[in-house]
Tab-separated table of C-alpha atoms in Angstrom:
chain	number	residue	atom	x	y	z
A	1	UNK	CA	28.674	-61.773	40.205
A	2	UNK	CA	26.945	-62.532	37.057
A	3	UNK	CA	24.601	-65.867	37.538
A	4	UNK	CA	20.873	-64.841	37.835
A	5	UNK	CA	18.929	-65.450	40.730
A	6	UNK	CA	15.246	-65.886	41.368
A	7	UNK	CA	13.746	-63.087	43.859
A	8	UNK	CA	12.341	-66.058	45.708
A	9	UNK	CA	16.068	-67.790	46.479
A	10	UNK	CA	17.518	-64.254	47.852
A	11	UNK	CA	17.205	-62.589	50.851
A	12	UNK	CA	15.765	-58.906	50.911
A	13	UNK	CA	15.865	-56.011	53.034
A	14	UNK	CA	13.254	-53.181	52.749
A	15	UNK	CA	14.429	-49.969	52.171
A	16	UNK	CA	12.227	-46.512	52.368
A	17	UNK	CA	8.555	-47.120	52.478
A	18	UNK	CA	5.280	-44.731	52.813
A	19	UNK	CA	2.099	-43.089	51.548
A	20	UNK	CA	2.578	-40.597	48.853
A	21	UNK	CA	-0.123	-38.461	47.220
A	22	UNK	CA	-0.214	-37.064	43.529
A	23	UNK	CA	-1.950	-34.039	42.032
A	24	UNK	CA	-3.624	-34.054	38.790
A	25	UNK	CA	-1.075	-33.962	36.549
A	26	UNK	CA	1.546	-35.208	38.223
A	27	UNK	CA	4.199	-36.387	36.220
A	28	UNK	CA	7.809	-38.878	36.563
A	29	UNK	CA	9.819	-38.677	33.860
A	30	UNK	CA	11.794	-41.210	32.349
A	31	UNK	CA	15.151	-39.433	33.947
A	32	UNK	CA	14.218	-40.195	37.389
A	33	UNK	CA	13.325	-43.962	37.524
A	34	UNK	CA	16.884	-44.248	35.472
A	35	UNK	CA	18.201	-42.949	39.005
A	36	UNK	CA	16.708	-45.261	40.886
A	37	UNK	CA	19.333	-48.364	42.124
A	38	UNK	CA	17.016	-50.489	44.088
A	39	UNK	CA	13.518	-52.078	43.188
A	40	UNK	CA	10.479	-50.319	44.173
A	41	UNK	CA	6.513	-51.423	45.114
A	42	UNK	CA	3.969	-49.061	44.438
A	43	UNK	CA	0.239	-49.709	44.920
A	44	UNK	CA	-2.455	-47.489	43.928
A	45	UNK	CA	-5.066	-46.902	46.953
A	46	UNK	CA	-7.063	-44.271	45.265
A	47	UNK	CA	-7.260	-41.987	41.890
A	48	UNK	CA	-5.660	-42.683	38.257
A	49	UNK	CA	-2.816	-42.655	36.534
A	50	UNK	CA	-1.351	-44.254	33.446
A	51	UNK	CA	2.125	-45.556	32.990
A	52	UNK	CA	4.713	-46.278	29.840
A	53	UNK	CA	7.451	-50.097	30.193
A	54	UNK	CA	10.721	-49.582	27.892
A	55	UNK	CA	8.624	-46.718	25.146
A	56	UNK	CA	5.287	-49.129	24.818
A	57	UNK	CA	1.650	-48.368	25.098
A	58	UNK	CA	0.586	-46.063	28.103
A	59	UNK	CA	-1.164	-48.600	30.587
A	60	UNK	CA	-4.015	-47.299	33.014
A	61	UNK	CA	-3.418	-47.924	36.779
A	62	UNK	CA	-6.051	-47.046	39.309
A	63	UNK	CA	-7.139	-48.410	42.723
A	64	UNK	CA	-5.550	-51.760	43.174
A	65	UNK	CA	-2.940	-51.964	40.452
A	66	UNK	CA	0.163	-52.583	41.795
A	67	UNK	CA	3.815	-52.374	40.062
A	68	UNK	CA	7.298	-54.313	40.788
A	69	UNK	CA	9.604	-51.574	39.452
A	70	UNK	CA	13.754	-52.400	38.678
A	71	UNK	CA	15.875	-50.288	37.613
A	72	UNK	CA	16.776	-52.727	34.551
A	73	UNK	CA	13.818	-51.264	32.506
A	74	UNK	CA	12.263	-47.703	31.490
A	75	UNK	CA	9.175	-46.005	32.726
A	76	UNK	CA	7.659	-43.125	32.770
A	77	UNK	CA	4.820	-42.227	34.608
A	78	UNK	CA	1.980	-39.523	34.673
A	79	UNK	CA	-1.522	-38.641	37.260
A	80	UNK	CA	-4.607	-39.032	35.214
A	81	UNK	CA	-8.306	-37.782	35.783
A	82	UNK	CA	-9.221	-34.553	37.836
A	83	UNK	CA	-8.508	-36.050	41.059
A	84	UNK	CA	-5.170	-36.974	43.465
A	85	UNK	CA	-3.711	-40.021	43.356
A	86	UNK	CA	-2.580	-42.107	46.763
A	87	UNK	CA	-0.534	-45.241	46.612
A	88	UNK	CA	1.845	-46.657	48.915
A	89	UNK	CA	5.526	-47.350	48.202
A	90	UNK	CA	8.445	-49.352	49.029
A	91	UNK	CA	12.057	-49.526	48.271
A	92	UNK	CA	13.913	-52.785	48.662
A	93	UNK	CA	16.829	-54.895	47.387
A	94	UNK	CA	17.852	-58.284	47.434
A	95	UNK	CA	21.378	-60.041	49.176
A	96	UNK	CA	23.014	-63.120	49.353
A	97	UNK	CA	23.219	-65.377	52.480
A	98	UNK	CA	26.930	-63.493	53.222
A	99	UNK	CA	24.719	-60.677	53.188
A	100	UNK	CA	26.224	-59.483	49.344
A	101	UNK	CA	23.769	-56.950	47.680
A	102	UNK	CA	22.758	-58.442	44.340
A	103	UNK	CA	23.089	-56.543	41.477
A	104	UNK	CA	19.513	-55.886	39.988
A	105	UNK	CA	20.386	-57.266	36.687
A	106	UNK	CA	21.451	-60.348	38.187
A	107	UNK	CA	17.539	-60.788	39.709
A	108	UNK	CA	15.012	-62.651	38.347
A	109	UNK	CA	11.311	-60.643	39.512
A	110	UNK	CA	7.732	-60.920	38.795
A	111	UNK	CA	6.071	-58.811	35.910
A	112	UNK	CA	5.965	-54.725	36.403
A	113	UNK	CA	2.287	-55.229	37.179
A	114	UNK	CA	-0.443	-56.939	38.202
A	115	UNK	CA	-3.698	-56.205	40.088
A	116	UNK	CA	-5.344	-57.384	43.006
A	117	UNK	CA	-8.697	-56.753	44.585
A	118	UNK	CA	-7.786	-55.496	47.596
A	119	UNK	CA	-5.244	-52.952	48.355
A	120	UNK	CA	-5.676	-52.638	51.504
A	121	UNK	CA	-3.922	-56.081	52.026
A	122	UNK	CA	-1.139	-54.413	50.754
A	123	UNK	CA	-1.329	-50.805	52.479
A	124	UNK	CA	-1.957	-52.559	55.895
A	125	UNK	CA	1.586	-54.334	55.240
A	126	UNK	CA	3.251	-51.830	53.471
A	127	UNK	CA	2.292	-49.203	56.562
A	128	UNK	CA	3.342	-51.682	59.160
A	129	UNK	CA	6.874	-52.359	57.482
A	130	UNK	CA	7.008	-48.163	57.845
A	131	UNK	CA	5.750	-48.113	61.594
A	132	UNK	CA	8.766	-50.756	62.142
A	133	UNK	CA	11.060	-49.187	60.227
A	134	UNK	CA	10.839	-45.836	62.335
A	135	UNK	CA	11.126	-47.996	65.744
A	136	UNK	CA	14.213	-49.685	64.211
A	137	UNK	CA	15.490	-45.996	64.474
A	138	UNK	CA	15.494	-46.283	68.223
A	139	UNK	CA	16.781	-49.647	68.852
A	140	UNK	CA	20.047	-51.762	68.527
A	141	UNK	CA	21.264	-55.136	69.070
A	142	UNK	CA	19.574	-58.271	69.209
A	143	UNK	CA	16.010	-55.929	69.203
A	144	UNK	CA	16.983	-54.402	66.131
A	145	UNK	CA	17.940	-57.196	64.468
A	146	UNK	CA	14.237	-58.871	64.908
A	147	UNK	CA	12.586	-55.819	63.835
A	148	UNK	CA	14.971	-55.951	60.696
A	149	UNK	CA	13.631	-59.846	60.135
A	150	UNK	CA	10.087	-59.013	60.878
A	151	UNK	CA	10.422	-55.973	58.131
A	152	UNK	CA	11.505	-58.696	55.261
A	153	UNK	CA	9.522	-61.205	56.263
A	154	UNK	CA	6.379	-58.683	56.064
A	155	UNK	CA	7.904	-57.359	52.389
A	156	UNK	CA	8.346	-60.909	50.862
A	157	UNK	CA	4.778	-61.939	51.970
A	158	UNK	CA	3.594	-59.165	50.112
A	159	UNK	CA	6.039	-60.238	47.165
A	160	UNK	CA	4.653	-63.354	47.176
A	161	UNK	CA	1.006	-61.865	47.140
A	162	UNK	CA	1.978	-59.981	44.191
A	163	UNK	CA	3.429	-63.508	42.323
A	164	UNK	CA	0.107	-64.911	43.040
A	165	UNK	CA	-1.892	-62.030	41.487
A	166	UNK	CA	0.687	-62.437	38.275
A	167	UNK	CA	-0.359	-65.947	37.967
A	168	UNK	CA	-3.389	-65.751	37.764
A	169	UNK	CA	-2.300	-65.030	34.116
A	170	UNK	CA	-0.246	-62.829	32.302
A	171	UNK	CA	-0.931	-59.478	33.895
A	172	UNK	CA	-1.528	-57.523	30.500
A	173	UNK	CA	-3.943	-60.562	29.637
A	174	UNK	CA	-5.492	-62.939	31.658
A	175	UNK	CA	-5.189	-61.440	35.098
A	176	UNK	CA	-5.972	-57.940	33.583
A	177	UNK	CA	-8.817	-59.351	31.931
A	178	UNK	CA	-10.180	-60.668	35.225
A	179	UNK	CA	-9.756	-57.158	36.545
A	180	UNK	CA	-11.764	-55.962	33.868
A	181	UNK	CA	-14.831	-58.052	34.339
A	182	UNK	CA	-15.133	-57.275	37.930
A	183	UNK	CA	-15.071	-53.572	37.040
A	184	UNK	CA	-17.640	-53.665	34.271
A	185	UNK	CA	-19.916	-55.801	36.122
A	186	UNK	CA	-19.773	-52.952	39.088
A	187	UNK	CA	-20.193	-50.180	36.464
A	188	UNK	CA	-23.470	-52.011	35.088
A	189	UNK	CA	-25.135	-52.340	38.467
A	190	UNK	CA	-24.298	-49.010	39.114
A	191	UNK	CA	-25.616	-47.849	36.164
A	192	UNK	CA	-28.759	-49.686	36.855
A	193	UNK	CA	-29.164	-48.198	40.358
A	194	UNK	CA	-28.322	-44.844	38.948
A	195	UNK	CA	-30.736	-44.544	35.840
A	196	UNK	CA	-31.027	-40.832	37.205
A	197	UNK	CA	-27.374	-40.051	36.394
A	198	UNK	CA	-25.885	-37.958	33.833
A	199	UNK	CA	-22.532	-38.634	33.864
A	200	UNK	CA	-20.412	-37.881	31.029
A	201	UNK	CA	-18.496	-40.688	29.883
A	202	UNK	CA	-14.938	-39.031	31.660
A	203	UNK	CA	-16.618	-38.980	35.033
A	204	UNK	CA	-18.372	-42.158	34.780
A	205	UNK	CA	-15.007	-43.683	33.747
A	206	UNK	CA	-13.152	-42.056	36.322
A	207	UNK	CA	-15.458	-43.515	39.014
A	208	UNK	CA	-13.909	-46.522	38.492
A	209	UNK	CA	-10.227	-45.866	37.903
A	210	UNK	CA	-10.461	-45.820	33.920
A	211	UNK	CA	-9.464	-43.280	31.524
A	212	UNK	CA	-12.662	-42.504	29.575
A	213	UNK	CA	-11.564	-44.539	26.120
A	214	UNK	CA	-9.932	-47.333	27.642
A	215	UNK	CA	-12.967	-47.210	29.911
A	216	UNK	CA	-15.499	-47.590	26.595
A	217	UNK	CA	-13.473	-50.315	24.984
A	218	UNK	CA	-13.341	-53.072	27.506
A	219	UNK	CA	-17.289	-52.226	28.617
A	220	UNK	CA	-17.811	-52.624	25.050
A	221	UNK	CA	-15.521	-56.101	24.970
A	222	UNK	CA	-17.896	-57.284	27.895
A	223	UNK	CA	-21.461	-56.308	27.592
A	224	UNK	CA	-21.639	-55.533	23.867
A	225	UNK	CA	-23.208	-52.185	24.160
A	226	UNK	CA	-21.145	-48.754	24.868
A	227	UNK	CA	-21.884	-47.252	28.304
A	228	UNK	CA	-23.899	-44.466	26.715
A	229	UNK	CA	-26.391	-47.548	25.488
A	230	UNK	CA	-26.269	-48.970	28.484
A	231	UNK	CA	-27.315	-45.699	30.593
A	232	UNK	CA	-30.130	-44.985	27.885
A	233	UNK	CA	-31.284	-48.136	28.587
A	234	UNK	CA	-31.279	-47.826	32.168
A	235	UNK	CA	-33.491	-45.277	32.114
A	236	UNK	CA	-35.728	-46.422	30.135
A	237	UNK	CA	-36.231	-49.767	32.276
A	238	UNK	CA	-37.127	-47.799	34.791
A	239	UNK	CA	-39.471	-45.048	33.029
A	240	UNK	CA	-41.519	-48.581	31.811
A	241	UNK	CA	-41.663	-49.538	35.494
A	242	UNK	CA	-42.995	-46.008	36.659
A	243	UNK	CA	-45.097	-45.903	33.713
A	244	UNK	CA	-46.789	-49.441	34.812
A	245	UNK	CA	-46.877	-48.551	38.299
A	246	UNK	CA	-47.005	-44.997	39.247
A	247	UNK	CA	-49.660	-42.085	39.106
A	248	UNK	CA	-46.071	-40.171	37.640
A	249	UNK	CA	-47.070	-38.262	34.549
A	250	UNK	CA	-44.659	-38.093	31.826
A	251	UNK	CA	-43.363	-34.787	32.589
A	252	UNK	CA	-42.256	-36.115	36.128
A	253	UNK	CA	-40.923	-39.409	35.070
A	254	UNK	CA	-38.680	-37.696	32.682
A	255	UNK	CA	-37.518	-35.488	35.189
A	256	UNK	CA	-36.838	-37.784	37.507
A	257	UNK	CA	-34.654	-39.786	35.815
A	258	UNK	CA	-32.367	-36.673	34.618
A	259	UNK	CA	-33.958	-35.469	31.626
A	260	UNK	CA	-34.422	-31.698	31.131
A	261	UNK	CA	-36.570	-31.858	27.831
A	262	UNK	CA	-39.877	-34.272	28.084
A	263	UNK	CA	-39.776	-34.462	24.025
A	264	UNK	CA	-36.245	-35.770	23.937
A	265	UNK	CA	-37.453	-38.745	26.556
A	266	UNK	CA	-40.422	-39.453	24.875
A	267	UNK	CA	-38.450	-39.374	21.123
A	268	UNK	CA	-35.621	-41.712	23.064
A	269	UNK	CA	-38.403	-44.030	24.609
A	270	UNK	CA	-40.090	-44.626	21.390
A	271	UNK	CA	-36.710	-45.560	19.575
A	272	UNK	CA	-36.016	-48.148	22.734
A	273	UNK	CA	-39.590	-49.542	23.047
A	274	UNK	CA	-41.736	-48.471	19.727
A	275	UNK	CA	-44.281	-46.929	21.445
A	276	UNK	CA	-44.421	-43.298	23.122
A	277	UNK	CA	-44.733	-43.019	26.991
A	278	UNK	CA	-48.510	-42.368	26.727
A	279	UNK	CA	-49.160	-45.606	24.419
A	280	UNK	CA	-46.944	-47.582	26.651
A	281	UNK	CA	-49.062	-46.590	29.331
A	282	UNK	CA	-52.300	-47.047	28.039
A	283	UNK	CA	-51.032	-50.676	26.424
A	284	UNK	CA	-51.229	-51.939	30.088
A	285	UNK	CA	-48.063	-53.948	29.058
A	286	UNK	CA	-46.043	-55.825	31.846
A	287	UNK	CA	-42.713	-54.262	33.612
A	288	UNK	CA	-40.083	-55.763	31.157
A	289	UNK	CA	-37.330	-57.211	33.721
A	290	UNK	CA	-33.821	-54.854	33.384
A	291	UNK	CA	-31.664	-56.965	30.608
A	292	UNK	CA	-28.227	-56.829	31.329
């Protein structure tokens, strides 16, 4: 067979599937991917990782990252950060109406990478496929055929969901940009809700499923400030409120905001406001609203 066929026009069958957990530092070399002969759908549930496609740049992965892997391309994969990576997966192939397997090179598929804000939708579907695959081992005849068709329909629904996320924009620009906007918005909210936190950049980035360098880059692109600058501004905004509305002394306020050195706090406060904490309290200025 030499003609190209779009995946939506082909029959498909689910193969092995499951949930896997990998420790920090775990890698999958390109040699392993070259040994795979069918398609894979991977959905990241927790932790962070990176993938390189056809020798390009390493692309960050986190909760909600979805991968449609095909044996016609080259991949390298590695787990990043200091926590385990959890993901669901399923192997599958496409077939002609007369049940002939279509070589992967002849199937038009979706881009390798997209992102979803609801990875649990994919997890639920894949867990159901996994359960049905166990049930089918004990069945035969018409009932086995029904189970196999149900597995195929569930998998097709997941692939359509994947395709819809890809259609939101190029998965490496438009769709990914929308995901970044949501992540940065949650990060900004979290920073202002926890002004006492003193996370390192690595810790803050890992909380939202990114490595530090990439997280800082997208954060600046969407806010015009570094995460560190945003954290300082959140601390100072909270300090202003406490100076104006509480009886806490400057040392107590500094400690409540994670400062171990009152003089460093005072210098930072003066740099941001043009007044020392004592001068600010004495001036009776109104608490300014937090700025995003």
